[in-house]
Amino acid sequence: MSSSASADPSASLAPAEREIILPEARMHIYRPTEPVTARVTRSEICTSRKAAGFTRHLEFDVSGTNLVGQVLPGQSIGVLAPGIDTKGRPHAVRLYSVASPTGGEDGSGTIISTTVKRTIDEHWESHKLFLGVCSNYLCDLNVGDEVKLSGPNGKKFLLPADAASHDYLFFATGTGIAPFRGMVLDLLRKRVNCRVTLVMGSPYSTDLMYDELFRSLAKEHANFRYLTAISRERQSNGSGPMYVQDRITAPDTREELAALLAGPRTLIYVCGIAGMELGIFQKMASVLPAGVLEQYLKADPAAMADIPSWSRKMLHREIKPTKRVFLEVYA
Ligand SMILES: Cc1cc2nc3c(=O)[nH]c(=O)nc-3n(C[C@H](O)[C@H](O)[C@H](O)COP(=O)(O)OP(=O)(O)OC[C@H]3O[C@@H](n4cnc5c(N)ncnc54)[C@H](O)[C@@H]3O)c2cc1C
């Protein structure tokens, strides 16, 4: 790990400008061309059995490999499905976010996990069944089966080295929950003195992943808040359908989220479906006082004058997240 935030030369800067020091994550220990063999030790549905899709929590034993103890939540691992693609080449590597905490599922870093949603659709042209190669390969695997892994990948979507110096607001949709499972477990197990709020969004409540785990963690840990946002049915308290960003303005959560965001040490992490960050940023820009907003977002005055017209093309140009915002979104 690198030095803590107190040794950071930018410590005298305003919080939004301060460098957030991340741990030094190892990357590409195994390249996709030279993957390592791991073994499946667990495969279980991690939504309600009634969910329309199929999402599994998968654990891999990496003992005897150089991945032991080197895989952090927020990184991803590569999976090489056997077989060849339509062009006769071996299937390209697919990335899957790590769901295990630092030290893995077992504490010694030999069991790592991920969360895989089967890609199932009708083929766009032929309307025949379309099955994604790697997600279905992974979800078909049984305990004891071998799997070829590469990685780890990524070094930017990590908890800070000095995790106890911050509070956290995590937004997840779909399998974007994977890194937050690991990060929440890390933060709560270390019993660090910080506030952790997780907002998990899904179309139906049956699609929520690791719901029981998060509910029991929220009961056990006063510093952990678990909020859900269900977009195609009413919330458990009877209020209307909402997306993750609507939690920022929902009558029952807006005060606590505004207070969390106003804190000088809060960091925002967003993971899931590409584009979800736009709605979160629009909601923040619409309701947060300028002094709080600029801690997380710098937007051109022209953009601020017309928040509803923001588009993904404007992200990182007219609308720039600050160092207090971490994004990992994928299609
Ligand atoms: C950093 C990162 C982290 C990720 N983490 C996770 C994770 O934790 N869990 C997870 O489940 N996924 C994750 N993904 C996505 C994952 O890598 C795969 O893209 C996903 O599982 C689909 O792969 P597949 O091989 O099953 O599907 P593929 O065989 O690759 O098929 C999907 C592709 O086929 C095309 N396609 C889709 N539907 C149709 C259709 N109806 N007709 C014709 N073509 C179609 C699309 O071009 C799509 O890209 C992550 C991706 C990234 C980049």
Short mmCIF file of N, CA, C and O in Angstrom, two decimals, residues 208-296:
data_model
loop_
_atom_site.label_atom_id
_atom_site.label_comp_id
_atom_site.label_asym_id
_atom_site.label_seq_id
_atom_site.Cartn_x
_atom_site.Cartn_y
_atom_site.Cartn_z
N LEU A 208 -32.99 -7.90 -7.01
CA LEU A 208 -31.93 -7.39 -6.13
C LEU A 208 -30.94 -8.50 -5.82
O LEU A 208 -31.33 -9.63 -5.52
N MET A 209 -29.66 -8.17 -5.92
CA MET A 209 -28.62 -9.18 -5.70
C MET A 209 -28.04 -9.06 -4.29
O MET A 209 -27.81 -7.94 -3.83
N TYR A 210 -27.79 -10.15 -3.66
CA TYR A 210 -27.21 -10.18 -2.30
C TYR A 210 -28.09 -9.40 -1.31
O TYR A 210 -27.58 -8.84 -0.34
N ASP A 211 -29.38 -9.35 -1.60
CA ASP A 211 -30.28 -8.53 -0.80
C ASP A 211 -30.26 -8.95 0.68
O ASP A 211 -30.17 -8.10 1.57
N GLU A 212 -30.32 -10.24 0.91
CA GLU A 212 -30.34 -10.72 2.30
C GLU A 212 -29.05 -10.35 3.03
O GLU A 212 -29.07 -9.93 4.18
N LEU A 213 -27.93 -10.51 2.33
CA LEU A 213 -26.63 -10.18 2.94
C LEU A 213 -26.63 -8.70 3.36
O LEU A 213 -26.28 -8.37 4.50
N PHE A 214 -27.03 -7.82 2.43
CA PHE A 214 -26.97 -6.39 2.75
C PHE A 214 -27.95 -6.02 3.87
O PHE A 214 -27.66 -5.18 4.71
N ARG A 215 -29.12 -6.66 3.85
CA ARG A 215 -30.08 -6.37 4.92
C ARG A 215 -29.51 -6.80 6.27
O ARG A 215 -29.64 -6.08 7.27
N SER A 216 -28.89 -7.95 6.32
CA SER A 216 -28.37 -8.37 7.63
C SER A 216 -27.16 -7.52 8.04
O SER A 216 -27.02 -7.20 9.22
N LEU A 217 -26.35 -7.10 7.07
CA LEU A 217 -25.22 -6.22 7.43
C LEU A 217 -25.75 -4.89 7.98
O LEU A 217 -25.19 -4.33 8.93
N ALA A 218 -26.83 -4.39 7.36
CA ALA A 218 -27.38 -3.10 7.82
C ALA A 218 -27.94 -3.22 9.24
O ALA A 218 -27.89 -2.27 10.02
N LYS A 219 -28.46 -4.41 9.57
CA LYS A 219 -28.97 -4.61 10.93
C LYS A 219 -27.83 -4.65 11.94
O LYS A 219 -27.94 -4.14 13.05
N GLU A 220 -26.71 -5.27 11.52
CA GLU A 220 -25.58 -5.46 12.44
C GLU A 220 -24.72 -4.22 12.61
O GLU A 220 -24.06 -4.07 13.63
N HIS A 221 -24.68 -3.36 11.57
CA HIS A 221 -23.73 -2.24 11.58
C HIS A 221 -24.48 -0.91 11.47
O HIS A 221 -25.04 -0.60 10.41
N ALA A 222 -24.43 -0.13 12.54
CA ALA A 222 -25.15 1.14 12.56
C ALA A 222 -24.61 2.12 11.52
O ALA A 222 -25.32 3.04 11.09
N ASN A 223 -23.36 1.95 11.10
CA ASN A 223 -22.76 2.89 10.13
C ASN A 223 -23.02 2.48 8.68
O ASN A 223 -22.56 3.13 7.76
N PHE A 224 -23.78 1.38 8.47
CA PHE A 224 -24.08 0.95 7.10
C PHE A 224 -25.57 1.12 6.81
O PHE A 224 -26.42 0.63 7.54
N ARG A 225 -25.85 1.82 5.71
CA ARG A 225 -27.23 2.05 5.29
C ARG A 225 -27.41 1.39 3.93
O ARG A 225 -26.60 1.59 3.02
N TYR A 226 -28.46 0.59 3.80
CA TYR A 226 -28.75 -0.11 2.54
C TYR A 226 -30.08 0.40 2.01
O TYR A 226 -31.11 0.23 2.66
N LEU A 227 -30.02 1.06 0.85
CA LEU A 227 -31.23 1.60 0.24
C LEU A 227 -31.45 0.93 -1.10
O LEU A 227 -30.49 0.68 -1.83
N THR A 228 -32.70 0.67 -1.44
CA THR A 228 -32.98 0.10 -2.75
C THR A 228 -33.82 1.08 -3.56
O THR A 228 -34.48 1.96 -3.00
N ALA A 229 -33.75 0.92 -4.87
CA ALA A 229 -34.56 1.75 -5.79
C ALA A 229 -35.10 0.80 -6.85
O ALA A 229 -34.33 0.25 -7.64
N ILE A 230 -36.38 0.60 -6.85
CA ILE A 230 -37.00 -0.37 -7.76
C ILE A 230 -37.72 0.42 -8.86
O ILE A 230 -38.58 1.26 -8.56
N SER A 231 -37.34 0.16 -10.12
CA SER A 231 -37.81 1.06 -11.18
C SER A 231 -39.12 0.63 -11.84
O SER A 231 -39.74 1.40 -12.55
N ARG A 232 -39.55 -0.63 -11.65
CA ARG A 232 -40.77 -1.04 -12.34
C ARG A 232 -41.87 -1.49 -11.39
O ARG A 232 -42.84 -2.12 -11.81
N GLU A 233 -41.71 -1.22 -10.14
CA GLU A 233 -42.80 -1.48 -9.18
C GLU A 233 -42.65 -0.53 -8.00
O GLU A 233 -41.63 0.15 -7.86
N ARG A 234 -43.65 -0.51 -7.16
CA ARG A 234 -43.63 0.41 -6.03
C ARG A 234 -42.58 -0.04 -5.02
O ARG A 234 -42.20 -1.21 -4.97
N GLN A 235 -42.13 0.92 -4.20
CA GLN A 235 -41.14 0.60 -3.17
C GLN A 235 -41.86 -0.09 -2.00
O GLN A 235 -43.09 -0.04 -1.91
N SER A 236 -41.09 -0.69 -1.11
CA SER A 236 -41.72 -1.43 -0.01
C SER A 236 -42.56 -0.53 0.89
O SER A 236 -43.51 -0.98 1.52
N ASN A 237 -42.26 0.79 0.91
CA ASN A 237 -43.07 1.70 1.74
C ASN A 237 -44.28 2.25 0.97
O ASN A 237 -44.96 3.15 1.45
N GLY A 238 -44.50 1.74 -0.24
CA GLY A 238 -45.68 2.15 -1.01
C GLY A 238 -45.43 3.30 -1.98
O GLY A 238 -46.27 3.60 -2.82
N SER A 239 -44.26 3.97 -1.88
CA SER A 239 -44.01 5.08 -2.81
C SER A 239 -43.72 4.53 -4.21
O SER A 239 -43.44 3.35 -4.38
N GLY A 240 -43.78 5.43 -5.21
CA GLY A 240 -43.78 5.01 -6.61
C GLY A 240 -42.45 4.45 -7.09
O GLY A 240 -41.44 4.51 -6.39
N PRO A 241 -42.43 3.91 -8.32
CA PRO A 241 -41.21 3.36 -8.90
C PRO A 241 -40.12 4.41 -8.95
O PRO A 241 -40.41 5.60 -9.13
N MET A 242 -38.89 4.01 -8.80
CA MET A 242 -37.79 5.00 -8.87
C MET A 242 -36.49 4.35 -9.34
O MET A 242 -36.29 3.15 -9.19
N TYR A 243 -35.63 5.20 -9.92
CA TYR A 243 -34.28 4.78 -10.31
C TYR A 243 -33.32 5.16 -9.19
O TYR A 243 -33.68 5.95 -8.30
N VAL A 244 -32.10 4.64 -9.26
CA VAL A 244 -31.15 4.91 -8.17
C VAL A 244 -31.01 6.41 -7.87
O VAL A 244 -30.98 6.82 -6.71
N GLN A 245 -30.95 7.23 -8.94
CA GLN A 245 -30.75 8.66 -8.73
C GLN A 245 -31.91 9.32 -7.98
O GLN A 245 -31.74 10.35 -7.34
N ASP A 246 -33.11 8.71 -8.08
CA ASP A 246 -34.27 9.30 -7.42
C ASP A 246 -34.16 9.22 -5.90
O ASP A 246 -34.88 9.93 -5.19
N ARG A 247 -33.26 8.37 -5.41
CA ARG A 247 -33.03 8.33 -3.96
C ARG A 247 -32.52 9.68 -3.44
O ARG A 247 -32.72 10.03 -2.28
N ILE A 248 -31.86 10.46 -4.33
CA ILE A 248 -31.31 11.77 -3.93
C ILE A 248 -32.43 12.75 -3.58
O ILE A 248 -32.24 13.64 -2.76
N THR A 249 -33.61 12.52 -4.16
CA THR A 249 -34.72 13.45 -3.90
C THR A 249 -35.91 12.79 -3.21
O THR A 249 -36.88 13.48 -2.86
N ALA A 250 -35.86 11.47 -3.02
CA ALA A 250 -37.03 10.80 -2.42
C ALA A 250 -37.27 11.36 -1.02
O ALA A 250 -36.33 11.58 -0.25
N PRO A 251 -38.56 11.62 -0.66
CA PRO A 251 -38.85 12.25 0.64
C PRO A 251 -38.23 11.52 1.82
O PRO A 251 -37.79 12.15 2.78
N ASP A 252 -38.15 10.18 1.75
CA ASP A 252 -37.65 9.45 2.92
C ASP A 252 -36.12 9.35 2.98
O ASP A 252 -35.58 8.89 3.98
N THR A 253 -35.41 9.75 1.91
CA THR A 253 -33.94 9.61 1.96
C THR A 253 -33.18 10.89 1.63
O THR A 253 -31.97 10.95 1.81
N ARG A 254 -33.89 11.91 1.12
CA ARG A 254 -33.14 13.08 0.60
C ARG A 254 -32.35 13.79 1.69
O ARG A 254 -31.21 14.22 1.45
N GLU A 255 -32.92 13.85 2.89
CA GLU A 255 -32.20 14.58 3.95
C GLU A 255 -30.89 13.87 4.32
O GLU A 255 -29.84 14.50 4.43
N GLU A 256 -30.98 12.55 4.49
CA GLU A 256 -29.76 11.84 4.90
C GLU A 256 -28.72 11.82 3.78
O GLU A 256 -27.52 11.94 4.04
N LEU A 257 -29.17 11.72 2.50
CA LEU A 257 -28.19 11.73 1.41
C LEU A 257 -27.60 13.13 1.24
O LEU A 257 -26.40 13.27 0.96
N ALA A 258 -28.42 14.16 1.42
CA ALA A 258 -27.89 15.53 1.32
C ALA A 258 -26.84 15.76 2.40
O ALA A 258 -25.77 16.36 2.14
N ALA A 259 -27.10 15.24 3.59
CA ALA A 259 -26.14 15.41 4.70
C ALA A 259 -24.86 14.65 4.40
O ALA A 259 -23.75 15.15 4.63
N LEU A 260 -25.01 13.44 3.87
CA LEU A 260 -23.82 12.64 3.52
C LEU A 260 -23.00 13.35 2.45
O LEU A 260 -21.77 13.47 2.55
N LEU A 261 -23.68 13.85 1.42
CA LEU A 261 -22.98 14.53 0.32
C LEU A 261 -22.32 15.82 0.78
O LEU A 261 -21.28 16.23 0.25
N ALA A 262 -22.92 16.47 1.76
CA ALA A 262 -22.35 17.74 2.24
C ALA A 262 -21.10 17.52 3.08
O ALA A 262 -20.32 18.45 3.31
N GLY A 263 -20.88 16.30 3.52
CA GLY A 263 -19.70 16.01 4.34
C GLY A 263 -18.42 16.18 3.54
O GLY A 263 -18.37 15.79 2.38
N PRO A 264 -17.36 16.73 4.14
CA PRO A 264 -16.14 17.00 3.39
C PRO A 264 -15.35 15.75 3.01
O PRO A 264 -14.43 15.81 2.21
N ARG A 265 -15.70 14.59 3.58
CA ARG A 265 -14.87 13.41 3.32
C ARG A 265 -15.62 12.33 2.53
O ARG A 265 -15.15 11.22 2.39
N THR A 266 -16.79 12.70 1.99
CA THR A 266 -17.59 11.70 1.27
C THR A 266 -17.08 11.47 -0.15
O THR A 266 -16.74 12.42 -0.85
N LEU A 267 -17.05 10.21 -0.55
CA LEU A 267 -16.71 9.83 -1.93
C LEU A 267 -17.91 9.11 -2.54
O LEU A 267 -18.61 8.38 -1.84
N ILE A 268 -18.12 9.34 -3.85
CA ILE A 268 -19.21 8.66 -4.57
C ILE A 268 -18.60 7.62 -5.50
O ILE A 268 -17.66 7.91 -6.24
N TYR A 269 -19.16 6.41 -5.48
CA TYR A 269 -18.77 5.35 -6.42
C TYR A 269 -20.02 4.93 -7.19
O TYR A 269 -21.07 4.70 -6.57
N VAL A 270 -19.87 4.80 -8.52
CA VAL A 270 -21.01 4.40 -9.36
C VAL A 270 -20.58 3.19 -10.19
O VAL A 270 -19.56 3.25 -10.88
N CYS A 271 -21.36 2.11 -10.15
CA CYS A 271 -21.00 0.94 -10.96
C CYS A 271 -22.25 0.27 -11.51
O CYS A 271 -23.22 0.05 -10.78
N GLY A 272 -22.20 -0.03 -12.80
CA GLY A 272 -23.33 -0.73 -13.42
C GLY A 272 -23.49 -0.36 -14.86
O GLY A 272 -22.51 -0.11 -15.57
N ILE A 273 -24.75 -0.27 -15.27
CA ILE A 273 -25.09 -0.06 -16.68
C ILE A 273 -24.56 1.28 -17.17
O ILE A 273 -24.82 2.33 -16.54
N ALA A 274 -23.85 1.25 -18.30
CA ALA A 274 -23.31 2.50 -18.86
C ALA A 274 -24.44 3.50 -19.05
O ALA A 274 -25.51 3.14 -19.55
N GLY A 275 -24.24 4.71 -18.63
CA GLY A 275 -25.26 5.74 -18.76
C GLY A 275 -25.93 6.07 -17.43
O GLY A 275 -26.50 7.14 -17.26
N MET A 276 -25.83 5.15 -16.45
CA MET A 276 -26.52 5.40 -15.17
C MET A 276 -25.96 6.62 -14.46
O MET A 276 -26.67 7.31 -13.73
N GLU A 277 -24.67 6.92 -14.72
CA GLU A 277 -24.05 8.05 -14.03
C GLU A 277 -24.68 9.38 -14.46
O GLU A 277 -24.73 10.33 -13.68
N LEU A 278 -25.20 9.43 -15.69
CA LEU A 278 -25.79 10.68 -16.19
C LEU A 278 -26.98 11.09 -15.32
O LEU A 278 -27.08 12.24 -14.89
N GLY A 279 -27.88 10.14 -15.06
CA GLY A 279 -29.06 10.44 -14.23
C GLY A 279 -28.66 10.87 -12.83
O GLY A 279 -29.27 11.78 -12.25
N ILE A 280 -27.64 10.24 -12.30
CA ILE A 280 -27.18 10.60 -10.94
C ILE A 280 -26.65 12.04 -10.96
O ILE A 280 -26.99 12.85 -10.09
N PHE A 281 -25.85 12.36 -11.97
CA PHE A 281 -25.28 13.71 -12.05
C PHE A 281 -26.38 14.75 -12.27
O PHE A 281 -26.34 15.84 -11.68
N GLN A 282 -27.36 14.43 -13.10
CA GLN A 282 -28.45 15.40 -13.35
C GLN A 282 -29.23 15.67 -12.06
O GLN A 282 -29.55 16.81 -11.75
N LYS A 283 -29.49 14.60 -11.33
CA LYS A 283 -30.25 14.76 -10.09
C LYS A 283 -29.43 15.59 -9.10
O LYS A 283 -29.96 16.49 -8.43
N MET A 284 -28.15 15.30 -9.00
CA MET A 284 -27.30 16.07 -8.08
C MET A 284 -27.28 17.54 -8.47
O MET A 284 -27.40 18.43 -7.62
N ALA A 285 -27.13 17.79 -9.78
CA ALA A 285 -27.05 19.19 -10.25
C ALA A 285 -28.36 19.92 -10.01
O ALA A 285 -28.37 21.13 -9.78
N SER A 286 -29.48 19.18 -10.06
CA SER A 286 -30.78 19.85 -9.89
C SER A 286 -31.04 20.24 -8.45
O SER A 286 -31.79 21.18 -8.19
N VAL A 287 -30.50 19.49 -7.51
CA VAL A 287 -30.93 19.72 -6.12
C VAL A 287 -29.84 20.16 -5.15
O VAL A 287 -30.15 20.75 -4.11
N LEU A 288 -28.59 19.90 -5.46
CA LEU A 288 -27.57 20.23 -4.46
C LEU A 288 -27.19 21.70 -4.52
O LEU A 288 -27.09 22.28 -5.62
N PRO A 289 -26.94 22.32 -3.38
CA PRO A 289 -26.45 23.71 -3.40
C PRO A 289 -25.11 23.76 -4.14
O PRO A 289 -24.35 22.78 -4.11
N ALA A 290 -24.83 24.88 -4.81
CA ALA A 290 -23.64 24.99 -5.67
C ALA A 290 -22.38 24.55 -4.93
O ALA A 290 -21.54 23.83 -5.48
N GLY A 291 -22.23 24.96 -3.68
CA GLY A 291 -21.01 24.65 -2.93
C GLY A 291 -20.82 23.16 -2.73
O GLY A 291 -19.68 22.66 -2.72
N VAL A 292 -21.92 22.42 -2.59
CA VAL A 292 -21.82 20.96 -2.42
C VAL A 292 -21.60 20.32 -3.79
O VAL A 292 -20.73 19.45 -3.95
N LEU A 293 -22.38 20.76 -4.78
CA LEU A 293 -22.28 20.16 -6.12
C LEU A 293 -20.86 20.22 -6.66
O LEU A 293 -20.33 19.24 -7.19
N GLU A 294 -20.21 21.38 -6.49
CA GLU A 294 -18.88 21.53 -7.11
C GLU A 294 -17.82 20.65 -6.45
O GLU A 294 -16.73 20.49 -6.97
N GLN A 295 -18.19 20.04 -5.31
CA GLN A 295 -17.29 19.05 -4.71
C GLN A 295 -17.22 17.78 -5.54
O GLN A 295 -16.28 17.01 -5.45
N TYR A 296 -18.28 17.55 -6.34
CA TYR A 296 -18.38 16.29 -7.09
C TYR A 296 -18.40 16.49 -8.60
O TYR A 296 -18.02 15.60 -9.36
#
